[in-house]
mmCIF file of C-alpha atoms and ligand atoms in Angstrom:
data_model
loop_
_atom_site.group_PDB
_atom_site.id
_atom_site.type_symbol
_atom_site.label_atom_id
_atom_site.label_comp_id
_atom_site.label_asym_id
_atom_site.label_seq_id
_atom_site.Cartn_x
_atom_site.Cartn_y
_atom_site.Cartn_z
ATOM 1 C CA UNK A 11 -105.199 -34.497 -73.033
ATOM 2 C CA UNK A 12 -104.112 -37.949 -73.469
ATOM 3 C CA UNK A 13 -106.227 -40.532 -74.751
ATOM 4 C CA UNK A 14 -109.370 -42.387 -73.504
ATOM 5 C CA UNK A 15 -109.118 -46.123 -73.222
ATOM 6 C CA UNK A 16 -112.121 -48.197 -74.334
ATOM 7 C CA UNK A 17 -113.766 -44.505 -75.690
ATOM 8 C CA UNK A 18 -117.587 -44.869 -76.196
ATOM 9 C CA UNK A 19 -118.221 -42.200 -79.092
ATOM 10 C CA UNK A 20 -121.629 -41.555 -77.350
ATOM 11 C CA UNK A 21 -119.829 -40.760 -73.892
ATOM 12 C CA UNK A 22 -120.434 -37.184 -72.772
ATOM 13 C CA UNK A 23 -117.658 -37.953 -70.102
ATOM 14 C CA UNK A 24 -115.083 -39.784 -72.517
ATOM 15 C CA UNK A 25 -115.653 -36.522 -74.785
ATOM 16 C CA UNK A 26 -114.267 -34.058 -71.839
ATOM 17 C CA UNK A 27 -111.004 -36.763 -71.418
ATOM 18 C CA UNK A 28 -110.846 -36.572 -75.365
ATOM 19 C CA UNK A 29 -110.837 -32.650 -74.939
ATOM 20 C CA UNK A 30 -113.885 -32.464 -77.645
ATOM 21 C CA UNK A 31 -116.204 -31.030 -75.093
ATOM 22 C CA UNK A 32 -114.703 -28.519 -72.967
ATOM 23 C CA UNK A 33 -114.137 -28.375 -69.230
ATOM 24 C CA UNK A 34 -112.580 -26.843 -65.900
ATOM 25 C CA UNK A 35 -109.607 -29.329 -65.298
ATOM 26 C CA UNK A 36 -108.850 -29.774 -61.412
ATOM 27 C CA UNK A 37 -106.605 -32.097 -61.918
ATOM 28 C CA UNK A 38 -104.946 -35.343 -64.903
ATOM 29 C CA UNK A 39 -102.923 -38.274 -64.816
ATOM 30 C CA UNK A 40 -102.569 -41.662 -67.046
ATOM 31 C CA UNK A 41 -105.867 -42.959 -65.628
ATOM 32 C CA UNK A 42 -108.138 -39.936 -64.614
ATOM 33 C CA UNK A 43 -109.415 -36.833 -64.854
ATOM 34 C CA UNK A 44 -110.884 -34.341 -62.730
ATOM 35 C CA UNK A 45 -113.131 -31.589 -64.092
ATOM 36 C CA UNK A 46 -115.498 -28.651 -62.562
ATOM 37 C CA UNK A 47 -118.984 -30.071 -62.156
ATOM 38 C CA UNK A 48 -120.911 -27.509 -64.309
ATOM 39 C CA UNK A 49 -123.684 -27.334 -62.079
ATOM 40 C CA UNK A 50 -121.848 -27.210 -58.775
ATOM 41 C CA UNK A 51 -123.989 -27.961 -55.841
ATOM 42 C CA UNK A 52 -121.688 -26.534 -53.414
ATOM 43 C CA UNK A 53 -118.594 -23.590 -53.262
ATOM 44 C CA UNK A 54 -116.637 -26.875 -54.146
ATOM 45 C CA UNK A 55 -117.836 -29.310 -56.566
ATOM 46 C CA UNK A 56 -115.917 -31.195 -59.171
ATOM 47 C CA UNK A 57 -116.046 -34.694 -60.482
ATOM 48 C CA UNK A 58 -112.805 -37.173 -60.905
ATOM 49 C CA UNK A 59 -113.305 -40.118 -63.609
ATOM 50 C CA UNK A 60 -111.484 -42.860 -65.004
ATOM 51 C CA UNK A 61 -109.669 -42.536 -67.946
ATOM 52 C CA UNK A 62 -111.359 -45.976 -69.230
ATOM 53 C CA UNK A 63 -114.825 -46.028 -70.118
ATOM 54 C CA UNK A 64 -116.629 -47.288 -66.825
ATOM 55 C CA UNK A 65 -119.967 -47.117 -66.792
ATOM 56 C CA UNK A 66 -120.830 -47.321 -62.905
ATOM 57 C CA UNK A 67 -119.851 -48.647 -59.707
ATOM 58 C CA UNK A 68 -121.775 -51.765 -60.706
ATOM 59 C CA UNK A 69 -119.257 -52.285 -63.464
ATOM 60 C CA UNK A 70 -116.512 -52.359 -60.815
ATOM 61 C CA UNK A 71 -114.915 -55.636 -61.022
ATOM 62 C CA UNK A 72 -111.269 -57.506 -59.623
ATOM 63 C CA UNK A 73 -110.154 -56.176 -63.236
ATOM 64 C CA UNK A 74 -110.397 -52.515 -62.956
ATOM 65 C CA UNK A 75 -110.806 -52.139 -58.994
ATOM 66 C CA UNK A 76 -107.604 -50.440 -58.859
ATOM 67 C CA UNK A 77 -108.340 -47.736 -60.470
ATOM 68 C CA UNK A 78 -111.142 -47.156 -57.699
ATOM 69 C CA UNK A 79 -108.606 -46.689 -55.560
ATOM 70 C CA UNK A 80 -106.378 -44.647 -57.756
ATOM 71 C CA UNK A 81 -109.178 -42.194 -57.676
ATOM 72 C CA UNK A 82 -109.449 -42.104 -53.864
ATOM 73 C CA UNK A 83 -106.301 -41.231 -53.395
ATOM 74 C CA UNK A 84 -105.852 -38.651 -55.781
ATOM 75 C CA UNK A 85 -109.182 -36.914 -54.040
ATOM 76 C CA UNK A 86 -107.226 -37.595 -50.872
ATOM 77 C CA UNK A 87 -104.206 -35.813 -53.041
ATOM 78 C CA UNK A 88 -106.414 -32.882 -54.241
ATOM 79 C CA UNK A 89 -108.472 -32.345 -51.681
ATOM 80 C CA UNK A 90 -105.214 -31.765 -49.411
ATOM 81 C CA UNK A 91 -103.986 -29.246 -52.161
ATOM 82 C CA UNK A 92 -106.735 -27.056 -52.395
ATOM 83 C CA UNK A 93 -107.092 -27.295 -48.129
ATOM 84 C CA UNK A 94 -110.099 -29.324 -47.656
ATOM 85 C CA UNK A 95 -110.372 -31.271 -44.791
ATOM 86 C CA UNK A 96 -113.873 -31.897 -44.691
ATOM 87 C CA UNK A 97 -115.999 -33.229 -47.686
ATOM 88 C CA UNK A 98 -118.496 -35.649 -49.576
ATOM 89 C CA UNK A 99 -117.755 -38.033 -52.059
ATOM 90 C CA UNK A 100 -120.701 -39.127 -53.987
ATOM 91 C CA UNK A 101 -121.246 -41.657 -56.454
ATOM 92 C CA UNK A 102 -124.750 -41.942 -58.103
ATOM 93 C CA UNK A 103 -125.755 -45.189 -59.558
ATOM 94 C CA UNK A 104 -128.626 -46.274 -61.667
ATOM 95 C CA UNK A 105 -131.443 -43.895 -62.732
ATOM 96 C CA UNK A 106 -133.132 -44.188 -59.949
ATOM 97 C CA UNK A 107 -129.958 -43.313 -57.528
ATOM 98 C CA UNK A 108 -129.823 -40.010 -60.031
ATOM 99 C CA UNK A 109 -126.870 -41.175 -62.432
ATOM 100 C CA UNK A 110 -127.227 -39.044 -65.729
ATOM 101 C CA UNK A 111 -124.045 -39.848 -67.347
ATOM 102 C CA UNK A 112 -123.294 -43.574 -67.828
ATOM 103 C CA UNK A 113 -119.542 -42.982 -67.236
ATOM 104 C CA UNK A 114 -118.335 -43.918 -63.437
ATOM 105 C CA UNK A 115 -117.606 -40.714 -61.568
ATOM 106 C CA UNK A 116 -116.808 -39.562 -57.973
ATOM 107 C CA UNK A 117 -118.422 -36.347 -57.223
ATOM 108 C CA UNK A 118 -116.393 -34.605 -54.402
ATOM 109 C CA UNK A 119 -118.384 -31.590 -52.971
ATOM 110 C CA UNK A 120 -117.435 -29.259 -49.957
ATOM 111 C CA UNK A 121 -117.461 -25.204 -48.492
ATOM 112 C CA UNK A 122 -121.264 -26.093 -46.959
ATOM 113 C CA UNK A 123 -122.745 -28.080 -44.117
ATOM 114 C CA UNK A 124 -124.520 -30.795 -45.747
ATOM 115 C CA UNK A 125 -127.087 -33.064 -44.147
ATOM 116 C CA UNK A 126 -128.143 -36.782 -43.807
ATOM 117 C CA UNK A 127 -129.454 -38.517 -45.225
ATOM 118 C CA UNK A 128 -129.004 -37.086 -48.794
ATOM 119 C CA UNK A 129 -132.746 -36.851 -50.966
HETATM 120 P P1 AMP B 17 -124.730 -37.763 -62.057
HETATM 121 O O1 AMP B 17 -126.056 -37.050 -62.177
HETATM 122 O O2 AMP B 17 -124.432 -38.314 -60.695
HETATM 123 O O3 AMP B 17 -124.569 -38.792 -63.149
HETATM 124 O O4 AMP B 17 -123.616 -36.652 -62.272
HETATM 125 C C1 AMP B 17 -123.348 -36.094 -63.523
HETATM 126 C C2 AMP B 17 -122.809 -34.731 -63.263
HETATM 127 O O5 AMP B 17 -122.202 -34.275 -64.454
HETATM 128 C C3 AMP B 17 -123.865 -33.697 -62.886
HETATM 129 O O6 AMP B 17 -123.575 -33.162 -61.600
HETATM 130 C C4 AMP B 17 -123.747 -32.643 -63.990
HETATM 131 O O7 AMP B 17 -123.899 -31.315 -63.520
HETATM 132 C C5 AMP B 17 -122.350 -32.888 -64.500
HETATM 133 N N1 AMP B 17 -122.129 -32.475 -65.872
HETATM 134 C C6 AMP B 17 -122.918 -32.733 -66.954
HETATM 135 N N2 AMP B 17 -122.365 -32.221 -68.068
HETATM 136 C C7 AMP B 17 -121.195 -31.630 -67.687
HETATM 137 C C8 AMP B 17 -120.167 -30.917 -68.371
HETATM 138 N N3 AMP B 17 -120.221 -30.695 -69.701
HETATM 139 N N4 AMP B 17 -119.131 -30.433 -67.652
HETATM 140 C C9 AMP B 17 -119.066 -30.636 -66.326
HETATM 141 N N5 AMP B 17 -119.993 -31.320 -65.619
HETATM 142 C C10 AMP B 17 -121.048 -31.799 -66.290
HETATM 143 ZN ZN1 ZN B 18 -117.266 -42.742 -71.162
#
């Protein structure tokens, strides 16, 4: 895998892009990755992340917006591969929102009727 820019050491997330923790790749370019969520919440489940270190949507700024959209259209891209046409992408933010890893990532879950609002 090619290497993480701005890598936190303490990242669990920049670890997978650094290949020192394992993982299920979906899919890899210059600026992201996309790995098997390893505690999928649906027959689909896997989570696409920037390359750079991130740490949430609330660190999205006119610098590194781009690469927000990079990522939506390679789960537009991916999703279209694997024959999705219906799906949820899900970013968590904040504790309280239920983000555990401090590195920004898109979770993009499908193959189950899902409800609203979410818990
Ligand atoms: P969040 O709770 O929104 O921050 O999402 C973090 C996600 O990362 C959770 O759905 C976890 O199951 C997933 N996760 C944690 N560790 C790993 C790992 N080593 N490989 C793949 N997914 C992971
Ligand atoms: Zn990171």
């Amino acid at each position: 895998m090619s290497d993480v820019l701005n890598y936190d050491a303490d990242c669990l997330f920049c670890k997978i892009i650094k290949g020192e923790i394992p993982s299920a790749k979906v899919y890899e370019d210059d600026l992201c990755y996309a790995f098997k969520d390893i505690d999928p919440q649906a027959p689909v489940h896997f989570l696409v992340i920037p390359k750079a270190h991130i740490p949430s949507c609330a660190a999205v700024t006119p610098d590194n917006s781009a690469m927000v959209a990079h990522i939506f259209e390679v789960i537009a891209k991916v999703t279209k591969e694997m024959g999705i046409t219906d799906f949820r992408v899900v970013s968590n933010c904040g504790p309280q929102a239920g983000q555990s890893v401090p590195h920004l990532h898109f979770h993009v879950l499908s193959g189950r009727d899902m409800t609203w609002p979410p818990g």
